[in-house]
């Protein structure tokens, strides 16, 4: 489905060998994930255990080239050479990762830092680059001035002369080295700060066709715009991130989101890479961007919408927990001593998100919206041409309890947001579609439900109507709040995003026992696989709305994915 404009590489007497790039929706591209700051060894394991089985097309990895030796995450974006070594692992580990991912059916995309080198002096002997290979403009960039955007140092980073044939060849050699290692695509970091023609010249030197997508942040009135770059490859459509953030943060009625996405001024869907959050904006643009830190399940249902809505090539962000903008990754990786839900967020593993990748794949043959429904406010539902249907509830308190026309064939379907299909059966909620294509959805506040042709089952555990998260497989989770010193009349409670822990209502929080004071403990029954955000709070035992007696645990929400009886969830004041 390569419908976008393409540039072709010619060799010899005008023989066309291959397009320089392929469109965002070409070659069965479904969805990919950014495993931000994961090590090569951990990514290889994740491809085998999660990404391949769940149908992810590719994984974006952090910049692999040698960079300044610092702990902050942004140090990876300050290269000192093009050698494959650094925090992610060695060259041999990188090669092994690519092979393992390829065996699992997952492509590897590299975040390529080619606009600049580190903010050091202008001598990089390991490349080598000298001062002659850099622009000389070091002034603060005025974004209405094209020359400054593309020739001045970006926040002090040494800006390469990408118009130089020598520099272009060095960059292309680096990318070709990665292609030889099996890399199938590149994110071009800070592409806006390179002339489109310079990028075209570099990419034309690549030895094989790969997927190219360019980071170009569009803003009205600026000299450089994303549309200039589509002849080189796909482009990041930041309007999507901002739009999803705007609507899901409740600043406009969710029912109107369909009139904004892909409207005038947006990138064509085939040219767009879209995301709900990225590694930059989850730190520096949180007012406009949904992140895992948003209260309740807002980020969760925003990602579900992103994977259901037929626009662009979606990228899922997978983060680590952080309190400081500059904070680097945890010392131990997910598969090497760390854990999802503790040091690492692992949004891509949340059931509703990971299962929606298959939804997008199963509905790709009908890449349009059908059977739209809304309540005139923040509840919406839409189909995908009879291949799938999703219902999303952005209301803070109201439940969706509605029969809608899905356009799907008759049968019982597993609600993949709240259940898994195993051996033809659903271990969670099911939704029955009648002979007339209609189905009854019941979806709780800040929740979602989804069905698709691949989730047709023989029966299920959640009954007709599903979507409210009810399942049959419960586990007992032990909660522990430490350092909970209290005053007379005050107790320690757990409150969080699910019904079991009060849906963030202080008056419905679950009280813990003070038998091990100042550690407070309690056991709460939850559903296996259920994802819950939660916090410890101190409040009045007699009057829940006594704000003078109320104290919340600091920092970001704790995240729990219920797995087994006796699972321990720990936090501290």
Coordinates of C-alpha atoms in Angstrom, one line a residue, residues 56-473:
X56 CA 4.4 -5.5 17.1
X57 CA 5.9 -4.7 13.7
X58 CA 9.1 -3.2 15.1
X59 CA 11.0 -1.8 18.1
X60 CA 12.7 1.6 18.2
X61 CA 15.9 1.4 20.2
X62 CA 17.9 4.2 21.8
X63 CA 20.9 5.7 20.0
X64 CA 23.5 3.0 19.8
X65 CA 26.6 5.1 18.9
X66 CA 29.3 6.0 21.4
X67 CA 28.2 9.1 23.4
X68 CA 29.4 11.2 26.3
X69 CA 29.8 9.2 29.5
X70 CA 27.1 10.6 31.7
X71 CA 24.1 9.1 33.5
X72 CA 21.4 11.5 32.2
X73 CA 19.1 10.1 29.5
X74 CA 20.0 12.9 27.1
X75 CA 23.7 11.9 27.1
X76 CA 22.7 9.3 24.4
X77 CA 21.9 12.2 22.1
X78 CA 25.4 13.6 22.4
X79 CA 27.5 11.3 20.2
X80 CA 31.3 11.3 20.1
X81 CA 31.8 8.7 17.4
X82 CA 29.8 6.2 15.3
X83 CA 31.1 3.1 17.1
X84 CA 28.3 0.8 18.3
X85 CA 29.1 0.8 22.0
X86 CA 27.7 2.4 25.1
X87 CA 25.0 2.1 27.8
X88 CA 22.9 -0.2 25.7
X89 CA 25.6 -2.7 25.3
X90 CA 28.4 -3.9 23.0
X91 CA 28.4 -4.2 19.2
X92 CA 28.1 -8.0 19.5
X93 CA 25.2 -7.7 21.9
X94 CA 23.5 -5.3 19.4
X95 CA 24.0 -7.8 16.6
X96 CA 22.6 -10.6 18.7
X97 CA 19.5 -8.4 19.6
X98 CA 18.7 -7.7 16.0
X99 CA 18.9 -11.4 15.1
X100 CA 16.7 -12.4 18.0
X101 CA 14.1 -9.8 17.1
X102 CA 14.2 -10.8 13.5
X103 CA 13.6 -14.4 14.4
X104 CA 10.6 -13.2 16.4
X105 CA 9.3 -11.3 13.4
X106 CA 10.2 -7.9 14.9
X107 CA 12.2 -5.2 12.9
X108 CA 14.6 -2.9 14.7
X109 CA 14.5 0.8 14.1
X110 CA 17.5 2.9 15.3
X111 CA 17.2 6.4 16.7
X112 CA 19.9 8.0 14.6
X113 CA 21.6 11.2 15.9
X114 CA 23.1 12.6 12.7
X115 CA 22.4 16.4 12.9
X116 CA 25.1 17.1 15.5
X117 CA 27.8 15.8 17.7
X118 CA 28.2 16.3 21.5
X119 CA 28.5 19.7 23.1
X120 CA 32.3 19.5 23.4
X121 CA 35.0 21.1 21.4
X122 CA 34.8 20.6 17.6
X123 CA 37.4 17.9 17.4
X124 CA 36.1 14.3 17.2
X125 CA 39.1 12.1 16.2
X126 CA 37.2 8.8 16.4
X127 CA 35.1 9.7 13.3
X128 CA 37.2 11.8 12.5
X129 CA 35.6 15.3 12.4
X130 CA 37.4 18.6 12.8
X131 CA 36.1 22.2 13.1
X132 CA 35.9 22.3 9.3
X133 CA 33.0 19.8 9.4
X134 CA 30.7 22.0 11.6
X135 CA 28.7 25.1 11.0
X136 CA 29.9 28.2 12.8
X137 CA 26.7 29.7 14.0
X138 CA 26.3 29.4 17.8
X139 CA 23.6 32.0 18.4
X140 CA 20.2 31.2 19.9
X141 CA 17.9 29.9 17.2
X142 CA 15.1 32.1 15.9
X143 CA 12.6 29.5 14.5
X144 CA 11.2 32.0 12.0
X145 CA 14.7 32.1 10.4
X146 CA 15.4 29.0 8.2
X147 CA 19.2 29.6 8.2
X148 CA 19.4 29.6 11.9
X149 CA 17.2 26.6 12.3
X150 CA 19.3 24.5 10.0
X151 CA 22.8 26.0 10.6
X152 CA 23.1 27.1 14.2
X153 CA 24.0 24.8 17.2
X154 CA 20.8 23.3 18.7
X155 CA 21.1 23.9 22.5
X156 CA 24.8 24.1 22.3
X157 CA 25.3 20.8 20.3
X158 CA 27.9 21.0 17.5
X159 CA 25.9 21.3 14.3
X160 CA 27.3 19.2 11.4
X161 CA 27.8 20.5 7.9
X162 CA 25.3 18.0 6.4
X163 CA 25.7 19.8 3.0
X164 CA 29.3 18.5 3.0
X165 CA 30.0 15.4 0.9
X166 CA 32.5 14.2 3.5
X167 CA 30.0 14.5 6.4
X168 CA 27.2 12.9 4.3
X169 CA 29.5 9.9 3.6
X170 CA 30.5 9.5 7.2
X171 CA 26.8 9.5 8.3
X172 CA 25.8 7.1 5.5
X173 CA 28.7 4.8 6.5
X174 CA 27.3 4.7 10.0
X175 CA 23.8 3.9 8.8
X176 CA 25.0 1.3 6.3
X177 CA 27.0 -0.4 9.1
X178 CA 23.7 -0.7 11.1
X179 CA 21.9 -1.9 8.0
X180 CA 24.6 -4.6 7.6
X181 CA 23.8 -5.6 11.2
X182 CA 20.2 -6.1 10.2
X183 CA 18.6 -2.8 11.1
X184 CA 15.4 -2.2 9.1
X185 CA 14.6 1.5 9.9
X186 CA 15.8 4.8 11.3
X187 CA 14.3 7.6 13.3
X188 CA 16.2 10.7 12.2
X189 CA 16.5 12.8 15.4
X190 CA 16.3 16.6 15.0
X191 CA 15.6 16.2 11.2
X192 CA 14.0 19.7 11.2
X193 CA 17.5 21.1 11.9
X194 CA 18.9 19.6 8.6
X195 CA 17.8 20.7 5.2
X196 CA 15.5 18.2 3.5
X197 CA 17.8 18.0 0.6
X198 CA 20.7 17.1 2.8
X199 CA 18.7 14.2 4.3
X200 CA 17.8 13.1 0.8
X201 CA 21.4 13.0 -0.2
X202 CA 22.4 11.0 2.8
X203 CA 19.6 8.5 2.5
X204 CA 20.3 8.0 -1.2
X205 CA 23.7 6.5 -0.2
X206 CA 22.1 3.7 1.8
X207 CA 22.7 0.3 0.4
X208 CA 19.2 -1.1 1.0
X209 CA 15.7 0.2 1.3
X210 CA 14.8 0.9 4.9
X211 CA 12.0 2.6 6.7
X212 CA 12.8 6.3 7.4
X213 CA 10.9 8.6 9.7
X214 CA 12.0 12.1 10.5
X215 CA 11.4 14.0 13.7
X216 CA 10.0 17.3 12.5
X217 CA 8.0 19.3 15.0
X218 CA 5.5 21.6 13.2
X219 CA 4.4 24.9 14.5
X220 CA 2.5 27.7 12.8
X221 CA 4.5 30.6 11.5
X222 CA 7.9 28.8 11.6
X223 CA 10.2 28.8 8.6
X224 CA 10.6 25.0 8.4
X225 CA 7.5 22.8 8.1
X226 CA 7.0 19.0 8.2
X227 CA 5.6 18.9 4.7
X228 CA 9.0 19.6 3.3
X229 CA 10.3 16.2 4.4
X230 CA 7.7 13.8 3.0
X231 CA 9.8 13.1 -0.1
X232 CA 12.5 11.6 2.2
X233 CA 10.2 9.3 4.3
X234 CA 7.6 9.4 6.9
X235 CA 7.4 12.3 9.4
X236 CA 6.4 12.5 13.0
X237 CA 2.9 14.1 13.3
X238 CA 3.0 16.0 16.6
X239 CA -0.5 17.3 15.9
X240 CA -1.8 13.8 16.8
X241 CA 0.0 13.8 20.2
X242 CA -1.3 17.3 21.0
X243 CA -4.8 16.5 19.9
X244 CA -5.1 13.3 21.9
X245 CA -3.7 15.1 24.9
X246 CA -6.2 18.0 24.5
X247 CA -9.3 15.8 24.2
X248 CA -8.4 13.1 26.8
X249 CA -7.3 15.6 29.4
X250 CA -10.9 16.8 29.1
X251 CA -10.4 20.2 27.5
X252 CA -12.9 19.5 24.7
X253 CA -15.7 17.0 24.2
X254 CA -14.2 13.7 23.1
X255 CA -17.0 13.3 20.5
X256 CA -15.4 16.0 18.4
X257 CA -11.9 14.4 18.1
X258 CA -12.8 12.7 14.8
X259 CA -13.4 16.1 13.2
X260 CA -9.8 17.2 14.1
X261 CA -7.6 14.2 13.3
X262 CA -6.5 14.2 9.7
X263 CA -8.2 17.5 9.0
X264 CA -6.7 20.3 6.9
X265 CA -3.0 20.9 7.5
X266 CA -2.3 17.4 8.8
X267 CA 0.2 15.0 7.2
X268 CA -1.4 12.4 5.0
X269 CA -2.0 9.2 7.0
X270 CA 0.5 7.2 4.8
X271 CA 3.2 9.8 5.6
X272 CA 2.6 10.1 9.4
X273 CA 4.2 8.4 12.4
X274 CA 1.9 9.1 15.4
X275 CA 2.2 8.7 19.2
X276 CA 0.4 9.6 22.3
X277 CA 3.6 10.5 24.2
X278 CA 7.4 10.5 23.4
X279 CA 10.5 10.5 25.5
X280 CA 10.9 14.3 25.2
X281 CA 7.3 15.5 25.8
X282 CA 6.6 13.2 28.7
X283 CA 9.3 15.3 30.5
X284 CA 8.9 18.8 29.1
X285 CA 5.4 19.2 27.7
X286 CA 3.2 17.4 30.2
X287 CA 0.4 20.0 30.0
X288 CA -0.3 19.1 26.4
X289 CA 0.8 15.4 26.5
X290 CA -0.7 12.3 28.1
X291 CA 1.8 10.3 30.1
X292 CA 1.8 7.4 32.5
X293 CA 1.7 10.1 35.3
X294 CA -1.8 11.3 34.4
X295 CA -4.4 10.5 37.1
X296 CA -6.4 7.4 36.5
X297 CA -6.4 5.5 33.2
X298 CA -6.2 8.6 30.9
X299 CA -3.0 7.5 29.2
X300 CA -4.2 4.0 29.0
X301 CA -7.4 4.8 27.1
X302 CA -5.6 7.4 25.0
X303 CA -3.2 4.7 23.7
X304 CA -6.2 2.4 23.1
X305 CA -7.8 5.1 21.0
X306 CA -4.5 5.7 19.1
X307 CA -4.3 2.0 18.2
X308 CA -7.9 1.8 17.2
X309 CA -8.2 5.0 15.1
X310 CA -7.2 4.6 11.4
X311 CA -4.6 7.3 11.1
X312 CA -0.8 7.0 10.7
X313 CA 1.7 4.4 11.9
X314 CA 1.4 4.3 15.7
X315 CA 4.3 4.2 18.1
X316 CA 3.8 3.1 21.7
X317 CA 6.0 4.7 24.4
X318 CA 7.5 2.3 26.9
X319 CA 9.0 4.3 29.8
X320 CA 10.8 4.0 33.1
X321 CA 9.6 5.8 36.3
X322 CA 11.3 9.2 36.8
X323 CA 11.0 12.1 39.2
X324 CA 13.6 14.4 37.6
X325 CA 13.7 15.7 34.0
X326 CA 17.3 14.6 33.5
X327 CA 17.1 11.3 35.4
X328 CA 18.7 8.4 33.6
X329 CA 17.4 4.8 33.4
X330 CA 17.3 2.3 36.2
X331 CA 20.5 0.5 37.0
X332 CA 19.0 -2.9 36.3
X333 CA 17.1 -3.8 33.2
X334 CA 13.7 -5.4 33.1
X335 CA 15.2 -8.8 32.3
X336 CA 18.3 -8.3 34.4
X337 CA 17.2 -7.6 37.9
X338 CA 14.6 -4.8 37.4
X339 CA 10.9 -5.2 37.0
X340 CA 7.9 -3.8 35.2
X341 CA 5.7 -1.8 37.6
X342 CA 8.6 -0.9 39.8
X343 CA 11.6 0.7 38.1
X344 CA 10.1 0.3 34.6
X345 CA 6.7 1.4 33.5
X346 CA 6.4 -1.0 30.5
X347 CA 3.2 0.6 29.1
X348 CA 3.5 -1.7 26.0
X349 CA 2.7 -4.7 28.3
X350 CA -0.5 -3.3 29.7
X351 CA -3.1 -5.7 28.4
X352 CA -5.4 -3.2 26.7
X353 CA -2.5 -1.7 24.9
X354 CA -0.7 -4.9 23.9
X355 CA -3.9 -6.5 22.7
X356 CA -4.9 -3.5 20.7
X357 CA -1.9 -4.2 18.4
X358 CA -3.7 -7.3 17.2
X359 CA -6.9 -5.2 16.9
X360 CA -5.1 -2.8 14.5
X361 CA -3.7 -5.7 12.5
X362 CA -7.0 -7.5 12.2
X363 CA -8.8 -4.3 11.1
X364 CA -6.1 -3.0 8.7
X365 CA -8.1 -4.2 5.7
X366 CA -10.8 -1.6 6.5
X367 CA -8.7 1.5 7.3
X368 CA -11.6 3.8 8.0
X369 CA -14.1 4.7 10.7
X370 CA -17.6 3.2 10.6
X371 CA -20.7 2.9 12.8
X372 CA -19.8 6.0 14.9
X373 CA -21.6 6.5 18.2
X374 CA -21.3 9.1 20.9
X375 CA -23.3 10.4 23.8
X376 CA -22.8 14.1 22.9
X377 CA -19.9 14.4 25.3
X378 CA -17.0 12.2 26.4
X379 CA -18.2 8.7 25.4
X380 CA -17.5 7.4 21.9
X381 CA -17.6 4.2 20.0
X382 CA -16.6 3.4 16.4
X383 CA -16.2 0.4 14.1
X384 CA -13.7 -0.5 11.5
X385 CA -15.8 -1.7 8.6
X386 CA -17.2 -4.7 10.4
X387 CA -13.8 -6.1 11.4
X388 CA -13.7 -4.5 14.9
X389 CA -15.4 -2.2 17.3
X390 CA -14.1 -0.1 20.2
X391 CA -15.9 1.8 22.9
X392 CA -14.1 4.5 25.0
X393 CA -15.5 6.2 28.1
X394 CA -13.7 9.4 29.1
X395 CA -16.4 10.4 31.6
X396 CA -15.1 10.7 35.1
X397 CA -18.1 9.0 36.8
X398 CA -20.7 7.9 34.2
X399 CA -20.8 4.3 32.9
X400 CA -21.6 3.5 29.2
X401 CA -24.5 1.1 29.1
X402 CA -25.6 1.1 25.5
X403 CA -26.6 -1.2 22.6
X404 CA -24.9 0.0 19.4
X405 CA -24.6 -1.2 15.8
X406 CA -21.1 -2.7 15.3
X407 CA -21.5 -3.9 11.8
X408 CA -19.9 -7.1 12.8
X409 CA -21.1 -10.7 12.2
X410 CA -23.0 -12.6 14.8
X411 CA -21.1 -14.3 17.5
X412 CA -19.5 -14.1 21.0
X413 CA -16.3 -12.0 21.2
X414 CA -13.7 -11.6 23.9
X415 CA -13.3 -8.0 25.1
X416 CA -9.6 -7.8 24.5
X417 CA -9.1 -4.8 26.7
X418 CA -10.3 -6.8 29.7
X419 CA -9.6 -10.4 28.7
X420 CA -7.4 -12.7 26.7
X421 CA -8.3 -15.3 24.1
X422 CA -6.9 -18.7 25.0
X423 CA -7.6 -22.0 23.2
X424 CA -10.8 -20.5 21.6
X425 CA -12.1 -19.3 25.0
X426 CA -12.1 -15.9 26.7
X427 CA -10.7 -15.6 30.2
X428 CA -12.5 -12.3 30.8
X429 CA -15.5 -10.3 29.7
X430 CA -17.3 -11.3 26.5
X431 CA -19.6 -9.3 24.2
X432 CA -22.3 -10.9 22.1
X433 CA -23.1 -9.5 18.7
X434 CA -26.6 -10.3 17.4
X435 CA -27.7 -11.3 13.9
X436 CA -28.5 -7.6 13.3
X437 CA -24.9 -6.6 14.2
X438 CA -25.8 -4.9 17.4
X439 CA -24.1 -5.5 20.7
X440 CA -24.5 -4.3 24.3
X441 CA -21.5 -2.6 25.8
X442 CA -21.1 -1.7 29.5
X443 CA -17.9 0.3 30.1
X444 CA -17.0 1.9 33.4
X445 CA -15.6 5.5 33.8
X446 CA -12.2 6.1 32.2
X447 CA -12.4 2.7 30.6
X448 CA -12.6 1.0 27.3
X449 CA -13.7 -2.2 25.5
X450 CA -12.8 -3.6 22.1
X451 CA -13.6 -6.6 20.0
X452 CA -12.4 -7.7 16.6
X453 CA -12.8 -10.7 14.2
X454 CA -9.8 -12.4 15.8
X455 CA -11.4 -12.4 19.2
X456 CA -14.4 -14.5 18.2
X457 CA -14.7 -17.3 20.8
X458 CA -16.8 -20.3 21.8
X459 CA -17.7 -18.8 25.2
X460 CA -16.4 -16.5 27.9
X461 CA -16.2 -15.7 31.6
X462 CA -17.6 -12.2 31.7
X463 CA -21.0 -12.6 30.2
X464 CA -22.8 -10.5 27.6
X465 CA -22.0 -6.9 27.6
X466 CA -18.5 -6.9 29.2
X467 CA -16.2 -4.0 29.0
X468 CA -16.5 -3.2 32.7
X469 CA -13.3 -5.1 33.6
X470 CA -15.1 -8.0 35.4
X471 CA -13.3 -11.3 35.1
X472 CA -13.3 -14.7 36.7
X473 CA -9.7 -15.1 37.8

